Amino acid sequence: MYPFSYTKVSDERAALAAGLRGGRYIAGGTTLIDLMRETVERPGALVDINALPLHDVGVTSRGLRIGALVRMADLAAHPQVRADYPVISQALELSASAQLRNMASIGGNLMQRTRCTYFRDVTAACNKRSPGSGCAALHGQNRAHAILGTGDACVATHPSDLAVALTALDAVVHLHGQDGERTVPVSEFFLLPGATPDREHDLRPGELITEIEVPAGPHTRRSGYLKVRDRQSYEFALTSAAVALRVDGGTIGDARVAVGGVGTVPWRLPEVERALIGSSPSPGTWTAAAARAADGARPLEHNAFKIELLKRTVARQLRTVGELG
Ligand code: SF4
């Protein structure tokens, strides 16, 4: 580990000033400390923001507001989140381990880095860690890598389950920075790798995530998350699906579908949603809509299996959510 300074701040002004000077914000530290130990990340200054007043969860008729420092376990267990936004609770409970969920913050969850093994091996070529060095995964072991949103520069999957659920629900990220507050839809907060895979978030220098806002709607109650992985404990997704439906009198009035484990960012499926809206809930509807789930996929040498697995994951979760009362 490289030397670094550590500062604990108690107000936002001090945090933003330290962030502007290049300090890295730290809350639970469950990703950043790992990466520092492996020398993948080498920040010169850490800014501990745990004392900032960003620990509240608010549920109103307008929606859900989640402070950036709320712990994953606390949000997952929140009674109103479990009842009104089950896709969020389920995505969180299928993430990481119980110990990590007790420590990790919601803001940090959105900022976590990819699990690509080459990214975490400082001897390997990796454009995300070392721009311009190449991508060892393109012709290496790429079974777990992305099939959507990829390019020649990077094919790493986005790792957050929560982000997939938030993408399906059209959540918005609130940011504070030197120019004041701004909001960014979650669907735009994560950046496609393009030619700059080292740049993963729409964040300006020193900006701080303060809150996540999830709009209310009749679809949020009828929602759920399915994660398919190599083992049922502490593993990242091979495929996953966040689904929210509104069914009016036997017709699907609204559908939100996003998937994980397959995209370089959380991946919304508008073609699947269009195929659902206006149809009647039925096994045929689920299968026909899910057939569009992998449109545009570009498999690598070892991960073509994800195409069929993704379609089945989406079909199964559509059926599960569609059969909810
Ligand atoms: Fe690095 Fe992305 Fe290639 Fe993995 S897939 S080695 S993160 S550039």
Coordinates of C-alpha atoms and ligand atoms in Angstrom, one line a residue:
M1 CA 0.0 0.0 0.0
Y2 CA 1.2 3.5 -0.8
P3 CA 1.3 6.3 1.8
F4 CA -1.8 8.5 2.1
S5 CA -3.2 11.1 4.4
Y6 CA -6.5 10.6 6.2
T7 CA -8.9 13.4 7.2
K8 CA -12.3 13.1 8.8
V9 CA -14.7 16.0 7.9
S10 CA -17.8 17.0 9.8
D11 CA -19.4 19.3 7.3
E12 CA -20.1 19.3 3.5
R13 CA -18.1 22.5 2.8
A14 CA -14.9 20.9 4.3
A15 CA -15.6 17.7 2.3
L16 CA -16.0 19.5 -1.0
A17 CA -12.9 21.6 -0.4
A18 CA -10.9 18.4 0.3
G19 CA -12.4 16.7 -2.7
L20 CA -11.5 19.6 -5.0
R21 CA -7.9 19.3 -3.8
G22 CA -7.9 15.7 -5.1
G23 CA -9.0 13.8 -1.9
R24 CA -10.9 10.6 -2.4
Y25 CA -14.2 10.3 -0.4
I26 CA -14.4 7.2 1.8
A27 CA -17.4 5.9 3.7
G28 CA -17.6 2.1 4.3
G29 CA -14.3 1.6 2.4
T30 CA -15.3 -1.9 1.3
T31 CA -14.0 -1.4 -2.3
L32 CA -11.5 1.3 -2.0
I33 CA -9.4 -0.2 0.7
D34 CA -9.2 -3.5 -1.2
L35 CA -8.0 -1.7 -4.3
M36 CA -5.5 0.3 -2.3
R37 CA -4.0 -2.8 -0.8
E38 CA -3.6 -4.3 -4.3
T39 CA -2.1 -0.9 -5.4
V40 CA -4.8 -0.7 -8.2
E41 CA -5.9 2.6 -6.6
R42 CA -3.2 5.0 -5.1
P43 CA -5.0 8.0 -3.7
G44 CA -2.7 10.5 -1.9
A45 CA -5.5 11.6 0.5
L46 CA -8.6 10.0 1.9
V47 CA -11.5 12.1 3.1
D48 CA -13.8 10.3 5.6
I49 CA -17.3 11.6 5.1
N50 CA -19.2 9.4 7.6
A51 CA -20.0 12.3 9.8
L52 CA -22.0 14.1 7.1
P53 CA -25.8 14.1 7.6
L54 CA -26.6 11.8 4.7
H55 CA -27.9 8.8 6.7
D56 CA -31.6 9.1 6.2
V57 CA -34.2 7.1 4.2
G58 CA -37.4 9.0 3.4
V59 CA -40.5 7.5 1.9
T60 CA -43.3 9.8 0.8
S61 CA -46.1 9.7 -1.8
R62 CA -43.6 11.3 -4.3
G63 CA -41.0 8.6 -3.9
L64 CA -38.0 7.2 -2.0
R65 CA -35.1 9.4 -1.0
I66 CA -31.9 7.5 0.1
G67 CA -29.0 9.4 1.8
A68 CA -25.7 8.5 0.2
L69 CA -24.4 7.2 3.6
V70 CA -27.2 4.8 4.3
R71 CA -25.8 1.3 4.7
M72 CA -26.8 -1.4 2.3
A73 CA -28.2 -3.6 5.1
D74 CA -30.3 -0.8 6.6
L75 CA -31.9 0.1 3.2
A76 CA -32.6 -3.6 2.4
A77 CA -34.3 -4.0 5.8
H78 CA -36.3 -0.8 5.7
P79 CA -40.0 -1.9 6.1
Q80 CA -41.4 0.6 3.6
V81 CA -38.7 -0.2 1.0
R82 CA -39.4 -3.9 1.4
A83 CA -43.1 -3.3 0.9
D84 CA -43.1 -0.6 -1.8
Y85 CA -39.8 -1.1 -3.6
P86 CA -39.0 -4.8 -3.3
V87 CA -36.7 -4.8 -6.3
I88 CA -34.4 -2.6 -4.3
S89 CA -34.4 -4.7 -1.2
Q90 CA -33.9 -7.9 -3.2
A91 CA -31.0 -6.5 -5.2
L92 CA -29.3 -5.4 -2.0
E93 CA -29.8 -8.7 -0.2
L94 CA -28.3 -10.6 -3.2
S95 CA -25.2 -8.4 -3.1
A96 CA -21.9 -9.1 -1.4
S97 CA -21.9 -10.7 2.1
A98 CA -23.8 -9.7 5.3
Q99 CA -20.6 -8.2 6.7
L100 CA -20.0 -6.1 3.6
R101 CA -23.7 -5.0 3.5
N102 CA -23.4 -3.8 7.1
M103 CA -20.4 -1.6 6.2
A104 CA -20.9 -0.5 2.6
S105 CA -22.8 2.8 1.8
I106 CA -25.3 3.3 -1.0
G107 CA -23.1 6.0 -2.5
G108 CA -20.1 3.8 -2.4
N109 CA -22.1 1.0 -4.0
L110 CA -22.7 3.1 -7.0
M111 CA -19.0 4.0 -7.1
Q112 CA -17.6 0.4 -6.8
R113 CA -15.2 -0.7 -9.5
T114 CA -15.5 -3.6 -11.9
R115 CA -14.6 -7.1 -10.8
C116 CA -12.6 -7.8 -14.0
T117 CA -9.6 -9.9 -12.7
Y118 CA -7.2 -8.2 -15.1
F119 CA -8.2 -4.8 -13.7
R120 CA -7.2 -6.0 -10.2
D121 CA -3.9 -7.5 -11.4
V122 CA -1.4 -4.7 -11.8
T123 CA 0.8 -6.8 -14.0
A124 CA -1.9 -7.2 -16.7
A125 CA -2.7 -4.8 -19.5
C126 CA -5.9 -2.8 -18.6
N127 CA -7.2 0.4 -20.3
K128 CA -9.4 1.1 -17.3
R129 CA -6.6 1.0 -14.8
S130 CA -3.8 2.3 -17.1
P131 CA -5.3 4.1 -20.1
G132 CA -3.6 3.1 -23.4
S133 CA -2.1 -0.2 -22.1
G134 CA -4.6 -2.5 -23.8
C135 CA -7.2 -4.9 -22.6
A136 CA -6.0 -8.4 -21.5
A137 CA -9.6 -9.6 -21.3
L138 CA -10.3 -9.2 -25.0
H139 CA -8.3 -12.4 -25.8
G140 CA -8.0 -13.7 -22.3
Q141 CA -10.4 -15.4 -19.9
N142 CA -13.6 -13.4 -20.6
R143 CA -16.4 -15.8 -19.4
A144 CA -17.7 -13.3 -16.9
H145 CA -17.3 -10.2 -19.1
A146 CA -19.9 -8.1 -20.9
I147 CA -21.8 -8.7 -24.1
L148 CA -23.6 -5.4 -24.3
G149 CA -22.1 -1.9 -24.5
T150 CA -18.6 -3.2 -25.2
G151 CA -15.8 -1.9 -27.4
D152 CA -12.2 -2.6 -28.2
A153 CA -11.0 -0.6 -25.2
C154 CA -12.9 -2.5 -22.4
V155 CA -15.4 -5.3 -22.0
A156 CA -15.8 -5.3 -18.2
T157 CA -19.2 -5.7 -16.6
H158 CA -20.7 -3.1 -14.3
P159 CA -20.7 -4.8 -10.8
S160 CA -23.6 -3.2 -8.8
D161 CA -26.9 -5.0 -8.4
L162 CA -28.5 -2.0 -6.8
A163 CA -27.7 0.1 -9.8
V164 CA -29.6 -2.3 -12.0
A165 CA -32.7 -1.9 -9.8
L166 CA -32.3 1.9 -9.7
T167 CA -32.0 2.0 -13.5
A168 CA -35.2 0.1 -13.9
L169 CA -37.0 2.5 -11.6
D170 CA -35.7 5.7 -13.3
A171 CA -33.8 6.8 -10.2
V172 CA -31.9 10.1 -10.1
V173 CA -28.5 10.8 -8.4
H174 CA -28.2 14.1 -6.5
L175 CA -24.7 15.6 -6.6
H176 CA -23.1 18.5 -4.7
G177 CA -20.1 20.3 -6.0
Q178 CA -18.3 23.6 -6.2
D179 CA -21.1 24.9 -8.6
G180 CA -23.9 23.8 -6.3
E181 CA -26.3 20.9 -6.7
R182 CA -27.2 19.0 -9.9
T183 CA -29.1 15.9 -10.6
V184 CA -28.2 13.1 -13.1
P185 CA -30.5 10.2 -14.0
V186 CA -28.9 6.9 -13.0
S187 CA -29.2 5.8 -16.6
E188 CA -26.8 8.6 -17.5
F189 CA -24.6 8.5 -14.4
F190 CA -22.7 5.4 -15.6
L191 CA -20.6 6.0 -18.7
L192 CA -20.1 3.6 -21.5
P193 CA -16.4 2.7 -21.8
G194 CA -15.9 4.1 -25.4
A195 CA -12.4 5.2 -25.8
T196 CA -12.1 6.3 -22.1
P197 CA -12.9 3.2 -19.9
D198 CA -11.1 4.8 -17.0
R199 CA -13.9 7.4 -16.8
E200 CA -16.9 5.5 -15.3
H201 CA -19.2 8.1 -13.8
D202 CA -20.6 11.5 -14.8
L203 CA -18.8 13.1 -11.9
R204 CA -17.0 16.5 -11.9
P205 CA -13.9 17.1 -9.8
G206 CA -14.7 17.1 -6.1
E207 CA -18.4 16.3 -6.6
L208 CA -20.1 14.3 -3.8
I209 CA -23.1 12.0 -4.1
T210 CA -25.6 13.2 -1.5
E211 CA -28.8 11.3 -2.3
I212 CA -30.6 8.9 -4.6
E213 CA -34.2 9.7 -5.5
V214 CA -36.6 7.0 -6.8
P215 CA -39.9 8.3 -8.2
A216 CA -43.0 6.7 -6.9
G217 CA -45.4 4.8 -9.2
P218 CA -47.8 2.0 -9.2
H219 CA -45.2 -0.3 -10.8
T220 CA -42.7 -0.1 -7.9
R221 CA -44.7 -2.4 -5.6
R222 CA -45.0 -5.1 -8.2
S223 CA -41.2 -5.5 -8.7
G224 CA -38.4 -7.9 -8.1
Y225 CA -34.8 -8.8 -8.8
L226 CA -33.3 -12.1 -10.0
K227 CA -29.6 -12.8 -9.9
V228 CA -28.0 -15.8 -11.6
R229 CA -24.4 -16.6 -10.4
D230 CA -22.0 -19.4 -10.1
R231 CA -22.7 -19.9 -6.4
Q232 CA -25.5 -18.7 -4.2
S233 CA -23.3 -16.8 -1.8
Y234 CA -21.1 -13.7 -2.2
E235 CA -20.7 -13.8 -6.0
F236 CA -21.2 -11.3 -8.8
A237 CA -23.9 -11.8 -11.4
L238 CA -23.5 -13.8 -14.6
T239 CA -26.9 -12.3 -15.5
S240 CA -29.5 -10.5 -13.5
A241 CA -32.9 -8.9 -14.1
A242 CA -34.8 -6.1 -12.4
V243 CA -38.4 -6.0 -13.4
A244 CA -41.3 -3.7 -12.4
L245 CA -44.8 -4.0 -13.9
R246 CA -48.1 -2.3 -13.7
V247 CA -51.0 -4.4 -14.7
D248 CA -54.4 -2.8 -15.3
G249 CA -57.4 -5.1 -15.7
G250 CA -55.5 -7.9 -17.3
T251 CA -53.3 -5.7 -19.5
I252 CA -49.7 -4.6 -18.9
G253 CA -49.9 -0.8 -18.6
D254 CA -46.2 -0.2 -17.7
A255 CA -43.1 -2.3 -17.8
R256 CA -39.6 -1.5 -16.5
V257 CA -36.8 -4.0 -17.2
A258 CA -33.1 -3.6 -16.7
V259 CA -30.4 -6.3 -16.6
G260 CA -27.0 -6.8 -15.0
G261 CA -23.9 -9.0 -15.4
V262 CA -24.0 -8.5 -19.2
G263 CA -23.4 -4.8 -19.8
T264 CA -20.6 -2.4 -19.3
V265 CA -23.2 -0.3 -17.5
P266 CA -26.6 -1.3 -16.0
W267 CA -28.6 -2.1 -19.1
R268 CA -32.2 -1.0 -19.7
L269 CA -34.2 -3.1 -22.2
P270 CA -36.7 -0.7 -24.0
E271 CA -37.5 -3.3 -26.7
V272 CA -38.5 -5.8 -24.1
E273 CA -40.6 -3.1 -22.4
R274 CA -42.3 -2.2 -25.6
A275 CA -43.2 -5.8 -26.3
L276 CA -44.8 -6.1 -22.9
I277 CA -46.9 -2.9 -22.7
G278 CA -50.4 -3.5 -24.0
S279 CA -50.1 -7.3 -23.8
S280 CA -51.9 -9.7 -21.4
P281 CA -49.8 -11.4 -18.7
S282 CA -49.2 -14.9 -20.0
P283 CA -46.3 -17.4 -20.4
G284 CA -46.2 -16.6 -24.1
T285 CA -45.9 -12.8 -23.4
W286 CA -43.0 -13.3 -21.1
T287 CA -41.1 -15.6 -23.5
A288 CA -41.8 -13.4 -26.5
A289 CA -40.7 -10.2 -24.8
A290 CA -37.6 -11.9 -23.3
A291 CA -36.5 -13.0 -26.7
R292 CA -35.5 -9.4 -27.3
A293 CA -33.3 -9.2 -24.2
A294 CA -30.0 -9.8 -25.9
D295 CA -30.6 -7.6 -29.0
G296 CA -27.3 -6.1 -30.0
A297 CA -25.2 -8.5 -27.9
R298 CA -21.6 -9.0 -29.0
P299 CA -20.3 -12.2 -27.3
L300 CA -16.6 -12.8 -26.7
E301 CA -14.8 -16.2 -27.0
H302 CA -16.0 -17.6 -23.6
N303 CA -19.3 -15.8 -22.8
A304 CA -21.7 -16.6 -25.7
F305 CA -23.7 -18.6 -23.2
K306 CA -24.8 -15.4 -21.6
I307 CA -27.1 -14.7 -24.6
E308 CA -29.4 -17.6 -23.9
L309 CA -29.0 -17.3 -20.1
L310 CA -30.0 -13.6 -20.2
K311 CA -33.2 -14.4 -22.2
R312 CA -34.1 -17.1 -19.7
T313 CA -33.3 -14.9 -16.7
V314 CA -35.6 -12.1 -18.1
A315 CA -38.4 -14.5 -18.9
R316 CA -38.3 -16.1 -15.5
Q317 CA -38.3 -12.8 -13.7
L318 CA -41.1 -11.4 -15.9
R319 CA -43.1 -14.5 -14.9
T320 CA -42.3 -14.2 -11.2
V321 CA -43.3 -10.5 -11.1
G322 CA -46.2 -11.0 -13.5
E323 CA -47.7 -13.6 -11.1
L324 CA -47.5 -11.4 -8.1
G325 CA -50.9 -10.4 -6.8
Ligands
SF4_1 FE1 -9.3 -3.6 -18.0 FE2 -11.7 -3.4 -19.0 FE3 -10.0 -5.0 -20.3 FE4 -10.9 -5.7 -17.8 S1 -12.1 -5.6 -19.7 S2 -8.8 -5.7 -18.6 S3 -11.2 -3.7 -16.9 S4 -9.8 -2.7 -20.0

